mmCIF file of C-alpha atoms in Angstrom:
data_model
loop_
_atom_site.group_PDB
_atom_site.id
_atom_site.type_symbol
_atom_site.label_atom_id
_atom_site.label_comp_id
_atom_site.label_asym_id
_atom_site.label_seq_id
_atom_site.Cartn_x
_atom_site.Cartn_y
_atom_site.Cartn_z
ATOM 1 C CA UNK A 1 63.484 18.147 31.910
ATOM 2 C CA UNK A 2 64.091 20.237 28.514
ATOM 3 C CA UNK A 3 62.192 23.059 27.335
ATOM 4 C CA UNK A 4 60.585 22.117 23.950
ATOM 5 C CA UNK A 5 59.567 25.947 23.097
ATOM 6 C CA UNK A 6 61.975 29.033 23.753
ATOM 7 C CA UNK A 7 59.762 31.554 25.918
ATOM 8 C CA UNK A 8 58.566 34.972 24.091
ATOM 9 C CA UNK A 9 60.754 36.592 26.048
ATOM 10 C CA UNK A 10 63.970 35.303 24.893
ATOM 11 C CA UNK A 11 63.685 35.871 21.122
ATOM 12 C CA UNK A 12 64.469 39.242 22.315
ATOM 13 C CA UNK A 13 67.900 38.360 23.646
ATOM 14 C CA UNK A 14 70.811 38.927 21.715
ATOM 15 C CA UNK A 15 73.698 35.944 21.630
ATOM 16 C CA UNK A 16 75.790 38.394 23.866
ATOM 17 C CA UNK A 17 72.678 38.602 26.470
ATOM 18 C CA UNK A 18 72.049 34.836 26.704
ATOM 19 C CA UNK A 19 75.758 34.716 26.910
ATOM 20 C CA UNK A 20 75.861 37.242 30.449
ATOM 21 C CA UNK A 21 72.896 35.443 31.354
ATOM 22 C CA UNK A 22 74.716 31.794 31.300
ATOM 23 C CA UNK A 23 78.216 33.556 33.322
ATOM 24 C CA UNK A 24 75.877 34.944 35.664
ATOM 25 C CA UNK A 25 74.467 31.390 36.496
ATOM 26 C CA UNK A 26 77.528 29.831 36.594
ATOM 27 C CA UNK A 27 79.026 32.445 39.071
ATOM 28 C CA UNK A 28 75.878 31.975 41.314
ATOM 29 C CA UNK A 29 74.552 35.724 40.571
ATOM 30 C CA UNK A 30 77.821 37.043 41.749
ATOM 31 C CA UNK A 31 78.382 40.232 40.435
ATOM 32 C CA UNK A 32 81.935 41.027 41.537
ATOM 33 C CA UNK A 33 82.844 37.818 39.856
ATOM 34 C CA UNK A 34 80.621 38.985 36.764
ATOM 35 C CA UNK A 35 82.666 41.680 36.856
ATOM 36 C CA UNK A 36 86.060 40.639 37.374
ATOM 37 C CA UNK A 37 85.492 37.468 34.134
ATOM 38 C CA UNK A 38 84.490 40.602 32.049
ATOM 39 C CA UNK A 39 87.481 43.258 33.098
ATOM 40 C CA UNK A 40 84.825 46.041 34.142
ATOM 41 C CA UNK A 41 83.678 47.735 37.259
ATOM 42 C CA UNK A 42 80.207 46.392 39.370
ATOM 43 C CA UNK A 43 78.910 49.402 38.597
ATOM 44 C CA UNK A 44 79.222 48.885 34.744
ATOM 45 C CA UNK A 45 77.804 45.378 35.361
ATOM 46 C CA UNK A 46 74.998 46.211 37.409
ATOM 47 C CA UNK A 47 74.006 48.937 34.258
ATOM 48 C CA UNK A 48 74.360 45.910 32.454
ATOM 49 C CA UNK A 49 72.258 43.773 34.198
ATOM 50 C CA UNK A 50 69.485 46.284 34.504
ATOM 51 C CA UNK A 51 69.180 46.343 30.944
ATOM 52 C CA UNK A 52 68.963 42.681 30.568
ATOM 53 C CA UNK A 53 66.002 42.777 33.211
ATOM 54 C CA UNK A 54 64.144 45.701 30.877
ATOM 55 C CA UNK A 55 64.444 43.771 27.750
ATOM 56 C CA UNK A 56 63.020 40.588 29.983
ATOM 57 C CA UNK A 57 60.352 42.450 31.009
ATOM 58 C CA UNK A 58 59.524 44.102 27.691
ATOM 59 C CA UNK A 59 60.102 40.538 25.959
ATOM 60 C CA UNK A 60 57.980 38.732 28.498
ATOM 61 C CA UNK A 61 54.896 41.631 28.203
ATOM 62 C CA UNK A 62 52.727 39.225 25.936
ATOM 63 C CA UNK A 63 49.785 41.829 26.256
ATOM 64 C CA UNK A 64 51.925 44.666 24.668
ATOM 65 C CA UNK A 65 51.272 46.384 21.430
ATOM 66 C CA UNK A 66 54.206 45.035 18.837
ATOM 67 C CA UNK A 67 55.194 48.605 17.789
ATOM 68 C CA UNK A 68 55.312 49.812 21.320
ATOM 69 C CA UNK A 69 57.418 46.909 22.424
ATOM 70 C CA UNK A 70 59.349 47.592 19.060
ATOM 71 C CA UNK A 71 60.143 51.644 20.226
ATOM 72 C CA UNK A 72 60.873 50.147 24.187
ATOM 73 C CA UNK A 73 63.391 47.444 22.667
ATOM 74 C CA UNK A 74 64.900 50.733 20.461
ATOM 75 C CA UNK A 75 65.027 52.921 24.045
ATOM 76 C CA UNK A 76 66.570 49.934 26.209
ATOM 77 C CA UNK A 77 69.214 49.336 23.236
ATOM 78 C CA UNK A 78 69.881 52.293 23.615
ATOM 79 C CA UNK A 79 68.615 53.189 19.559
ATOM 80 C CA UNK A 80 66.815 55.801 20.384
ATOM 81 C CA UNK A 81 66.361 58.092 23.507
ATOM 82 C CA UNK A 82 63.801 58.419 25.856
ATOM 83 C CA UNK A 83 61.745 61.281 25.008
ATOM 84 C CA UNK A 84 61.718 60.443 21.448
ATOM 85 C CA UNK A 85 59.686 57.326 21.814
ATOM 86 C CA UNK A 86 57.144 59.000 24.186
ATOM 87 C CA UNK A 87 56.272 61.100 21.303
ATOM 88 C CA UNK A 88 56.441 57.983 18.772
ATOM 89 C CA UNK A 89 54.266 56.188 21.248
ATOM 90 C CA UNK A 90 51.732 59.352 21.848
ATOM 91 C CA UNK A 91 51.513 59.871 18.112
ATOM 92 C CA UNK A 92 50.980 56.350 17.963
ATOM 93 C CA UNK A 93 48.440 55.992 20.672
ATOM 94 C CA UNK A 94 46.616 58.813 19.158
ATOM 95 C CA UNK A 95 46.324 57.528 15.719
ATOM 96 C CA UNK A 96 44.837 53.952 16.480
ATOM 97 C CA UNK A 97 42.729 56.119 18.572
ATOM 98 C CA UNK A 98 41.548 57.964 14.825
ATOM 99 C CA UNK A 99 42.731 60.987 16.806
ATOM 100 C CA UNK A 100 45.121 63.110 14.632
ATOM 101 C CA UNK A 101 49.046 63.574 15.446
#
């Protein structure tokens, strides 16, 4: 059976993602193998992974607000840091709200 429409969630990806994602089936969720195709340590692949799993779960939170998945995507790629977009997101919050900044 073939998916006709791409989920939500993987418009997200990057070609590098679905790429990690494909290995990873193929070597049965094995990450030591995961890790010895790439030339890395587990550790560095289980980082890895855990990222993939945030930007699933931000990708696959239909009910989100675009510009707070937006500032997520930015702290899970690592374009921004943490604290940063809990301000962007308060400020934000607070101005839909007609609260001021």
């Amino acid at each position: 059976m073939k998916i006709d429409v791409v989920p939500e969630w993987m418009h997200e990806l990057e070609n590098e993602d679905m790429e990690f994602i494909k290995n990873f089936i193929l070597a049965s969720g094995s990450l030591k193998e995961i890790a010895e195709q790439y030339s890395v340590t587990y550790p560095t692949v289980r980082l890895r992974l855990d990222k993939l799993i945030q930007k699933i779960q931000i990708g696959n939170d239909i009910s989100n607000d675009p510009y707070i998945s937006l500032i997520k995507r930015f702290v899970v790629n690592e374009k921004i840091d943490f604290d940063t977009a809990k301000i962007l997101i308060s400020v934000y919050k607070n101005t839909k709200k007609g609260g001021e900044a």
